[in-house]
Every structure is written in structure tokens, then in C-alpha cells.
Amino acid sequence: MRIPLSWLREYAAVPADATAEDVMAELVKVGLEEEDVHRPTDELKGPIVVGQVLSLVKEPQSNGKTISWCQVRVVPEGAEQTLTGDGIDPSGVQGIVCGAHNFVEGDKVVVTLPGAVLPGDFRISPRKTYGHVSAGMIASVRELGIGDDHDGILVLSTLGLDPEVGTDALDLLGLYDEAAEINVTPDRGYCFSIRGVAREYAHATGTQFTDPAAVVAVPQARGTGYPVRLEDTAPIYGRPGCDRFVARTVHGVDPSRPTPPWMSARLRLAGIRSISLLVDISNYVMLELGQPLHFYDFDALSGDIVVRRATAGETLRTLDDRERVLDPEDLLITDASGPIGIAGVMGGAATEVSDSTSSVLVESAHFEEVGIGRSRRRHRLPSEASKRFERGVDWNVAGVAAQRAVELVLELAGGTADDAVTDVGQAPESRVIELAADFPARLIGREFTDKQIRGALTDLGATVDTVDGGYRVTAPSWRTDLETREDLTEEIIRLVGYDTIPSTLPVAPPGRGLTRVQQQRRRLLNALASAGLTEVLSYPFVSEKANGVFGQPEEGPAARSVKLANPLSAELGHLRRSILPGLVELAKRNHSRGFRDLALFESGAVFLPGESLGTTSIPPLGIKPDDDVLDALYAGIPDQPQTIAALFTGHDVAPSAGVTPRAWDWADAVDVVQFMAEVTGVDVVVRQGSHQAFHPGRTAEFSLRSGEVLGYAGELHPKLIAAQDLPARTVALEINADLLFDAAADVIVARPLSTYTPATQDVALVVESGVVAGDVLDTLREGAGELLEDVSLFDVYTGEGIGEGRKSLAFALRFRAPDRTLTAEEASAARDAAVTLAADRFGAVQR
């Protein structure tokens, strides 16, 4: 939940100089988790002012474009220009080149003057273009970072604004505001509102709280409103799907009016895109009071509204323009024409408000949590409304929210409110909880005074009555999570202060607990086993020849190895420099017993001696060696990094009916290493590699971004496979686990899962044969920008139609935005940018 500070200040006494960080620091005290800070001025800096277009001259260009050469006044007429700097005209009139054509002389616009900075670190300075020196820019909403529209510049009259020339545009558009983002746990659904967060801020600081629901005066209903019937014949767990439905009607509205900047700025900071005035009003009230609303086009309704369960075979076209087959468990809003919405989740397209709407019906209802959650998951329709209904909404606030919405509609869209009010349903029984006076102390481990218990529960909004031995507590309507005495005790200590709980650190027994590296090693080995690999343990004793082949990447003089003084076998007289020889022997033994489909892995130390090995003498027994002797002993011990290796032979699955086994190949070995990197949270670089034990054309080298080589993966060398009597195309991998764990993060943060549909596009690029595919892939990733979610190489082609000495690389690109569904044009633009960068660097030509 994002909380704009200007909004929070209306209902809680937040100091004028408090920042979003300050607010989050206070909310943490009452158990809310801080997430992020959203501050437009972190990326947007002035001077950005209101300007008026004095003149514009359209000038056709040789490239087919037509630009406008504009003279724009940026200070009031007759006033002096107080700004100075390169490109600032002292006359107060700036010459600006603009490529948009949606404005005329006299329009007031937003002007970014030289010295301003726009999102993306785009710095404004005077520049020569199209034969003029353009000293500034007339900005669009996208360039200001306040919307997605980039078809034309922002004309302030379209927002209903007529400010004085020279006005600070950042202040005008509400861009000096900031928002604190908190994580709301499932049991604290009331904090999905400014109302709830303001109350929690007051708890944390002891300052005054003004309930926004209390300042809305709900008038006495006059007459019966729009007819509504609640007919849930199949309640879940015996609870009706809807136990209150409030409806209000407003006639003569003008939905084409713009959303005022103060409202759109708050919605934007709260993470909700401004859509249209009526939709924005419903979202605004939802964020303020925590009560989701829905607006219907009154003239599109037919007959009574009935809230009921769906019948088998019913369908509904929802607002996202998808035809959905409904489940008998779905709770529906219907009229005489059939379903017009999935209750608490999403409305139907047939009754959607539009620019032609003249009358609206405001719905403010209370729905049961479990059914809403099931419908949301069933139809994969996450929404701001369902998020709140699933966690519980205040039954008593429905009428208040409807009145608040009506007041905003009348103020901003005009019209006349119908005096008649629909309010059907039955209030749930208040939850009464018995709390023994000594129970909080027994549960928490510290004493509480009567004043502390009463004060904390009263601050929550609960009613507290004294009974023999304790209290009878009536939970407030907005705290649907308070059901037991344990819940009340948790609230008491939360408000009194977790820091008041006495702490006694237990004495840890020796030898307990895992180190950071031990934890990472255990997590990684468990992940490999869970992925289907079998962990094995081989002897660390190998031959000198095996050390020479597997223990060093390049052929040449054998690297030093530790020779055993008393080996079990003369043939296996050295400590291993690589785990792979042991895995090869285990694979051969399994093959001899008929087990040919293998995926083996092992973790263990390898032994890499340095310049010195051992010592010339052994210290005598019974005497503690001095530091010099100990240093010499340690210096003679070979380096023993932890290594993880794996070997694959045969097929990935056993043959069975309807299943065609697939032979392991080099790509599987590469995938396992990349999987290990993901488990540990390490960013690895993959490139064509070379190792004498691996196939010269099917070997990948893995390294850290710092350049340290982690290891190799790929197909074993054909000569080695033949010499060891292994199946053809046996693949393997080996990496230095110590390097991997050193680079790993202590805490791996999961990436958020986007709920928006991805846009996928493929591109095939023809490059010279010597160009590395991985370099082209990295270039595409860089060029595509932040909308690119993933890019992968899926085909390499050489031959007819490509040309001698060239190859075609085919890539799959997946684009996704975190806050909206991308258009095909946006995805294509990002793809084209990536292709252009590849063409610049490698001469790539798109097929």
C-alpha cells in the first residue's frame, strides 16, 4: 500500500517536515513493514514552469516531418525573468522546437527550461536542431513521468487548469508530494486505506487521528432507491455472499470532465493509473476509506439488481473484454439481462460507464471474504477491489463510502443526486471476546496495568466492559481479524510496544547452528536433489593421469598434485584436483550393472597445492608449537576449495507408455549450472569455453561478473569418452562452490511476479560467423531497455540464403511492464531499439 503524505496529513497529525522515511519509521513501531519510497522529485527537477504559446510556425523538413518553431512566454507579461543560466532568455520568452501538433497559439503548456532534469536522467539544455536553437522543451505527460500519453504535449486546459504564466508546474501537478509504501499482511486488511494507515500512525506516535468516515454526513434516506435483492441460495460455510448492498443514483453527470490534478496526482502516487473521472472517483474513495465501489451506467441497467450465485453455463464479458465462463460458486451482480459483474472482483462490459454516460448508479457493498478469494483465483482476476474484500472490509462504512462518492461526483462531474437510497442487508453480530485480566501477562511474559490494557483496546476502537476476572471486549467493525483472546493480547503488546518485552538470551550450547556457507551449501545440494539429480560420494583418490586431464583446463605439463605416502592402490596414489574422475568411475560401475540413465552429482573438496607442500619436520608431541611453526604448517597445507560436479549419461527419463525419453546433451549441463546460480542468487556469465576434458566445440565456461572463472560444463571429449567406455555424448559440469558461495547474497530476494500479460516477439539476426551469440544476446538485452523481461537464443542457422561466413541467430524476446499490459507498438519499439544496437555493434542484419 502506497500512502501519499499529503493525503495522510488530512487525517493524522503528520509533521509538515516529515518525509516518507520518517512515516515508515513510525509505522514500523506498530508492526507494519516498510517497502519503498516514491518521490517524483527524485527523478524530476526544475525549472519546470507554466508557459503560454505566443506564436508557432510550422516548418516542413526534408525528412518528411513538420516541426513547430514556437515562441513561449514563461514569465508573466511585464515581469522580469529571475532565472539565469545557459539558454535562459532574459526577456522571458523562449524559442522552442516542438514536434507535436496538438496545441495552438494561446495554449498554456508545461515548459522544461534549460537546467531541468526529466525521468531517465534526461537533462534539458539549449541545442541546435532543424536550423534553430531550441532552449527548452514543451513536455508531454510521459516525459513528465505522470502518464503514458506521448502522442502530444500536455495542454493544461484539458485538465481544467488556467494557471498564471510562470507558475511552478511541479507544484501545480502535485509532483512535490511523496508516498511511503508499506507491506500489508493478510490479517491487516484495514491498512489498505488511508483511513487505516492514519489510525495506525496515530497509534505509533500518540498524535490526533481524524476518522475520514466520521466527517462524511450520510443524509437520511427519502424513499426507496433502486430495487436490489440479495438471493444467495448456496452460501459458503453458511455465510451469505453479500450481507449489505448500498446503491445511490446521480443523474445529469458530465463524465468527459477531466480528473483534477490533485486527485490524479494522489492516485498516481498510490500506484493507480488515472483512467477517467468517474473511475478515478471510485478508486479515490476506495483508497481513502478501504471500501471498493463500482459505478454502473444507470441507463444500461434493466430491471431489479439481484445478487445471486451463478448457474452452470452462464457467461459474462468483463471489463477487460474477455468472455468468462462462470462457476456455480461465483457470486454475481445481475439484472434482467443476466450477469453484469462478478461480485467484488470485476464488473461487466455491458454496464460500464463511458463518455456518453449521463446517469450513474453507485454500488457500495459488503461481500464475504472466502467466496471473493475463490472467484479471484478461479478467473485469475486480481484487482484492487478483490484484494480488499478478501482481507475483510468494514461493514459499517458502505453507506459512508457511497455518500463520499456521490459528493465527489457532484463536485467534479456535476449532476443531481437522487434522494432515494438503497440499503439492503443485515448487519453481522458484533464479535464479543472474553479476556481474562491475567492472560496478556501469561502469554507475553510481562505485566500489564489495567490502564495499559484498556487504553490499547480503546485506541483500537473496541468497547471494553469490566467483568469478573477480566474484560468483555467488543471488536470494532473494521477489525475483522480480531476473534480470540490471543488476537487481543497481540494488539495490546503491539500498541504498548514490542520493545517493552523483557528479553533473556539463551546460552547457545557449543557446536550448534550452521555457518552462512554451510546453510548455502545445504540449500544448494537440496535443490539439486529436488531437481532430480542423485547425490553420490566417490573416493578422493585418483591417478596422476586423471589429475592431468581433469585437473587443469589446458594441455601441458601436469599440474602439481598431492601424492599419498601410503595409497590404497598404486594406481590411485594422488588426491584429486577434480571430482569428475570419481563420477566417471561411478558411472562406469553403474553401467556395468545395467543402470545407464544417470544424473549424478557430488560435492566435496579438491586439493590444489601451492608453491610449498608439507614441512621439512614435524613438531614434537606434547609441546604447543609457536606461531611461526603453526604458520609454516598451515602454509604447507594445499588449498582445498569446495567443488560441485555432475555427470549425465543416457536419457532424462526411463521409457514408458506414451513417453519418449530424451538424451542428455550439453545444454542440460549448462542449465544445471545456471540453476545453481539462481538458487544462490549469483549472476554468472556464460561464454564459449575450452577445457581439455571437454568437447572443443561444446563447452561452456562460467565466470563471475568480476572475471573469476567458476568452472566448465558441456559434453566430454570424444576421445575421453571412448577411453573410459562411456556412452556417446556423456555430459558433465564442475564448478568452484567456494567462489559461488562467496558471491552469493545472504538473503535472496524473490522477484515480484507480474500479473500483466507478456508480449513476445522473435527476431533473427544475420552476423559474421565469428560473432559470439552471447555477446549479441547481451546487446539485445541492453538495447531493449527495462521493458525486456527475458531474451533467449533458440536457433542458429547457417547455409543457403545466409551467405558464406555468416550465420543467423534467432532470439525470443519477452516484454512486460510492471504496471500495465504492453501494447504491440511498445513491444515492437523496444525490439527495434535492441536490433538497432546490435546492428551498430556487430553489423547485424535482420532477416
mmCIF file of C-alpha atoms in Angstrom, residues 48-227:
data_model
loop_
_atom_site.group_PDB
_atom_site.id
_atom_site.type_symbol
_atom_site.label_atom_id
_atom_site.label_comp_id
_atom_site.label_asym_id
_atom_site.label_seq_id
_atom_site.Cartn_x
_atom_site.Cartn_y
_atom_site.Cartn_z
ATOM 1 C CA ILE A 48 9.682 23.416 -14.959
ATOM 2 C CA VAL A 49 7.060 26.140 -15.334
ATOM 3 C CA VAL A 50 3.783 27.056 -16.986
ATOM 4 C CA GLY A 51 4.296 28.708 -20.349
ATOM 5 C CA GLN A 52 1.994 30.274 -22.902
ATOM 6 C CA VAL A 53 2.491 29.781 -26.635
ATOM 7 C CA LEU A 54 2.750 33.216 -28.222
ATOM 8 C CA SER A 55 3.366 32.013 -31.749
ATOM 9 C CA LEU A 56 4.154 28.884 -33.680
ATOM 10 C CA VAL A 57 5.373 28.469 -37.233
ATOM 11 C CA LYS A 58 5.049 25.085 -38.914
ATOM 12 C CA GLU A 59 8.158 24.250 -40.905
ATOM 13 C CA PRO A 60 8.211 21.170 -43.195
ATOM 14 C CA GLN A 61 11.558 19.331 -43.163
ATOM 15 C CA SER A 62 13.423 17.335 -45.779
ATOM 16 C CA ASN A 63 12.915 14.123 -43.789
ATOM 17 C CA GLY A 64 9.157 14.396 -44.169
ATOM 18 C CA LYS A 65 8.488 15.739 -40.693
ATOM 19 C CA THR A 66 6.909 19.056 -39.884
ATOM 20 C CA ILE A 67 8.149 20.851 -36.802
ATOM 21 C CA SER A 68 6.740 23.845 -34.987
ATOM 22 C CA TRP A 69 9.039 26.744 -34.180
ATOM 23 C CA CYS A 70 7.435 28.268 -31.099
ATOM 24 C CA GLN A 71 7.843 31.388 -29.033
ATOM 25 C CA VAL A 72 6.724 30.615 -25.497
ATOM 26 C CA ARG A 73 6.348 33.116 -22.657
ATOM 27 C CA VAL A 74 7.493 31.618 -19.329
ATOM 28 C CA VAL A 75 7.135 34.648 -17.028
ATOM 29 C CA PRO A 76 4.084 36.898 -16.595
ATOM 30 C CA GLU A 77 3.897 39.668 -19.161
ATOM 31 C CA GLY A 78 5.775 42.703 -17.901
ATOM 32 C CA ALA A 79 7.610 40.723 -15.228
ATOM 33 C CA GLU A 80 11.366 40.125 -15.189
ATOM 34 C CA GLN A 81 12.979 36.754 -15.724
ATOM 35 C CA THR A 82 14.656 35.916 -12.427
ATOM 36 C CA LEU A 83 16.205 32.664 -13.626
ATOM 37 C CA THR A 84 19.690 32.678 -15.064
ATOM 38 C CA GLY A 85 21.844 30.162 -16.830
ATOM 39 C CA ASP A 86 22.802 28.909 -20.258
ATOM 40 C CA GLY A 87 19.776 29.110 -22.546
ATOM 41 C CA ILE A 88 17.528 31.159 -20.232
ATOM 42 C CA ASP A 89 16.334 34.169 -22.237
ATOM 43 C CA PRO A 90 16.205 37.276 -20.000
ATOM 44 C CA SER A 91 13.161 38.502 -21.952
ATOM 45 C CA GLY A 92 11.066 35.699 -20.510
ATOM 46 C CA VAL A 93 10.275 34.317 -23.971
ATOM 47 C CA GLN A 94 11.916 31.042 -25.018
ATOM 48 C CA GLY A 95 12.374 29.793 -28.575
ATOM 49 C CA ILE A 96 11.488 26.090 -28.642
ATOM 50 C CA VAL A 97 11.292 23.488 -31.400
ATOM 51 C CA CYS A 98 8.390 21.063 -30.931
ATOM 52 C CA GLY A 99 7.385 18.049 -32.992
ATOM 53 C CA ALA A 100 3.848 17.759 -31.592
ATOM 54 C CA HIS A 101 0.868 19.441 -33.241
ATOM 55 C CA ASN A 102 -1.943 19.203 -30.673
ATOM 56 C CA PHE A 103 -1.692 22.818 -29.466
ATOM 57 C CA VAL A 104 -2.287 26.300 -30.821
ATOM 58 C CA GLU A 105 -1.294 29.854 -30.086
ATOM 59 C CA GLY A 106 -2.550 30.967 -26.683
ATOM 60 C CA ASP A 107 -2.440 27.499 -25.114
ATOM 61 C CA LYS A 108 -0.825 27.156 -21.725
ATOM 62 C CA VAL A 109 1.637 24.288 -21.558
ATOM 63 C CA VAL A 110 4.349 22.841 -19.330
ATOM 64 C CA VAL A 111 7.820 24.074 -20.276
ATOM 65 C CA THR A 112 11.006 22.395 -19.092
ATOM 66 C CA LEU A 113 13.646 25.120 -19.156
ATOM 67 C CA PRO A 114 17.400 24.609 -19.609
ATOM 68 C CA GLY A 115 18.789 23.063 -16.430
ATOM 69 C CA ALA A 116 15.726 20.879 -15.803
ATOM 70 C CA VAL A 117 16.024 17.106 -15.457
ATOM 71 C CA LEU A 118 13.297 14.677 -16.578
ATOM 72 C CA PRO A 119 12.862 10.986 -15.616
ATOM 73 C CA GLY A 120 15.605 8.799 -17.030
ATOM 74 C CA ASP A 121 18.205 11.484 -16.255
ATOM 75 C CA PHE A 122 17.164 13.391 -19.399
ATOM 76 C CA ARG A 123 18.769 16.791 -18.983
ATOM 77 C CA ILE A 124 17.402 19.831 -20.768
ATOM 78 C CA SER A 125 19.882 22.192 -22.399
ATOM 79 C CA PRO A 126 19.839 24.517 -25.394
ATOM 80 C CA ARG A 127 20.587 22.588 -28.583
ATOM 81 C CA LYS A 128 20.650 23.367 -32.251
ATOM 82 C CA THR A 129 18.098 21.417 -34.268
ATOM 83 C CA TYR A 130 16.237 21.933 -37.514
ATOM 84 C CA GLY A 131 18.022 25.224 -38.063
ATOM 85 C CA HIS A 132 17.074 26.757 -34.692
ATOM 86 C CA VAL A 133 18.459 26.812 -31.167
ATOM 87 C CA SER A 134 15.780 25.168 -29.045
ATOM 88 C CA ALA A 135 16.108 26.471 -25.475
ATOM 89 C CA GLY A 136 13.833 24.126 -23.569
ATOM 90 C CA MET A 137 11.091 21.619 -24.259
ATOM 91 C CA ILE A 138 7.303 21.628 -24.215
ATOM 92 C CA ALA A 139 6.565 18.440 -22.294
ATOM 93 C CA SER A 140 4.117 15.570 -22.669
ATOM 94 C CA VAL A 141 2.692 13.665 -19.725
ATOM 95 C CA ARG A 142 5.012 10.736 -20.381
ATOM 96 C CA GLU A 143 8.055 12.981 -20.441
ATOM 97 C CA LEU A 144 6.971 14.340 -17.057
ATOM 98 C CA GLY A 145 6.504 10.793 -15.750
ATOM 99 C CA ILE A 146 2.831 11.340 -14.873
ATOM 100 C CA GLY A 147 1.191 9.175 -17.545
ATOM 101 C CA ASP A 148 1.608 7.114 -20.678
ATOM 102 C CA ASP A 149 0.339 9.538 -23.315
ATOM 103 C CA HIS A 150 3.112 10.580 -25.688
ATOM 104 C CA ASP A 151 1.024 11.451 -28.748
ATOM 105 C CA GLY A 152 1.128 15.124 -27.968
ATOM 106 C CA ILE A 153 2.219 17.671 -25.380
ATOM 107 C CA LEU A 154 0.227 18.428 -22.215
ATOM 108 C CA VAL A 155 -2.195 21.308 -22.779
ATOM 109 C CA LEU A 156 -3.251 22.471 -19.312
ATOM 110 C CA SER A 157 -6.756 23.479 -20.366
ATOM 111 C CA THR A 158 -7.521 19.787 -20.956
ATOM 112 C CA LEU A 159 -7.069 19.335 -17.194
ATOM 113 C CA GLY A 160 -9.408 22.231 -16.465
ATOM 114 C CA LEU A 161 -6.474 24.456 -15.482
ATOM 115 C CA ASP A 162 -5.765 28.069 -16.370
ATOM 116 C CA PRO A 163 -2.768 28.983 -14.183
ATOM 117 C CA GLU A 164 -0.687 32.132 -14.339
ATOM 118 C CA VAL A 165 2.289 32.008 -16.691
ATOM 119 C CA GLY A 166 5.475 31.193 -14.795
ATOM 120 C CA THR A 167 3.709 29.081 -12.147
ATOM 121 C CA ASP A 168 5.805 26.196 -10.833
ATOM 122 C CA ALA A 169 4.402 23.250 -12.809
ATOM 123 C CA LEU A 170 5.668 20.691 -10.299
ATOM 124 C CA ASP A 171 3.563 22.296 -7.586
ATOM 125 C CA LEU A 172 0.611 22.707 -9.951
ATOM 126 C CA LEU A 173 0.613 18.996 -10.835
ATOM 127 C CA GLY A 174 1.190 17.758 -7.291
ATOM 128 C CA LEU A 175 4.683 16.455 -8.004
ATOM 129 C CA TYR A 176 6.250 17.680 -4.770
ATOM 130 C CA ASP A 177 4.230 15.104 -2.855
ATOM 131 C CA GLU A 178 5.779 11.783 -1.829
ATOM 132 C CA ALA A 179 4.489 8.383 -0.812
ATOM 133 C CA ALA A 180 5.582 5.785 1.721
ATOM 134 C CA GLU A 181 4.980 2.189 0.648
ATOM 135 C CA ILE A 182 4.273 -0.442 3.277
ATOM 136 C CA ASN A 183 3.633 -4.161 3.116
ATOM 137 C CA VAL A 184 0.205 -5.096 4.462
ATOM 138 C CA THR A 185 -0.058 -8.605 5.905
ATOM 139 C CA PRO A 186 -3.264 -10.624 5.266
ATOM 140 C CA ASP A 187 -4.604 -10.020 8.785
ATOM 141 C CA ARG A 188 -4.340 -6.226 8.497
ATOM 142 C CA GLY A 189 -6.675 -5.591 5.548
ATOM 143 C CA TYR A 190 -7.914 -2.344 7.096
ATOM 144 C CA CYS A 191 -4.486 -0.864 6.292
ATOM 145 C CA PHE A 192 -5.305 -0.988 2.579
ATOM 146 C CA SER A 193 -6.714 2.505 3.079
ATOM 147 C CA ILE A 194 -5.623 5.955 4.147
ATOM 148 C CA ARG A 195 -8.170 5.604 6.944
ATOM 149 C CA GLY A 196 -6.470 2.516 8.341
ATOM 150 C CA VAL A 197 -2.907 3.769 7.970
ATOM 151 C CA ALA A 198 -3.744 7.143 9.518
ATOM 152 C CA ARG A 199 -5.169 5.325 12.540
ATOM 153 C CA GLU A 200 -2.007 3.207 12.826
ATOM 154 C CA TYR A 201 0.190 6.313 12.534
ATOM 155 C CA ALA A 202 -1.764 7.851 15.396
ATOM 156 C CA HIS A 203 -1.232 4.669 17.439
ATOM 157 C CA ALA A 204 2.513 4.814 16.766
ATOM 158 C CA THR A 205 3.004 8.484 17.564
ATOM 159 C CA GLY A 206 0.207 9.277 20.005
ATOM 160 C CA THR A 207 -0.971 12.115 17.763
ATOM 161 C CA GLN A 208 -4.517 13.049 16.826
ATOM 162 C CA PHE A 209 -6.478 10.903 14.352
ATOM 163 C CA THR A 210 -9.496 12.122 12.419
ATOM 164 C CA ASP A 211 -11.612 9.297 11.036
ATOM 165 C CA PRO A 212 -12.469 10.145 7.395
ATOM 166 C CA ALA A 213 -15.620 8.069 7.767
ATOM 167 C CA ALA A 214 -16.752 10.289 10.651
ATOM 168 C CA VAL A 215 -16.511 13.524 8.668
ATOM 169 C CA VAL A 216 -18.927 12.315 5.964
ATOM 170 C CA ALA A 217 -22.528 13.161 6.815
ATOM 171 C CA VAL A 218 -24.848 10.493 5.426
ATOM 172 C CA PRO A 219 -28.265 12.100 4.864
ATOM 173 C CA GLN A 220 -31.483 10.448 5.915
ATOM 174 C CA ALA A 221 -32.859 8.344 3.079
ATOM 175 C CA ARG A 222 -36.009 9.659 1.437
ATOM 176 C CA GLY A 223 -37.901 6.978 -0.384
ATOM 177 C CA THR A 224 -36.816 3.616 -1.764
ATOM 178 C CA GLY A 225 -33.884 3.598 -4.126
ATOM 179 C CA TYR A 226 -33.041 1.303 -7.000
ATOM 180 C CA PRO A 227 -34.536 -2.140 -6.278
#
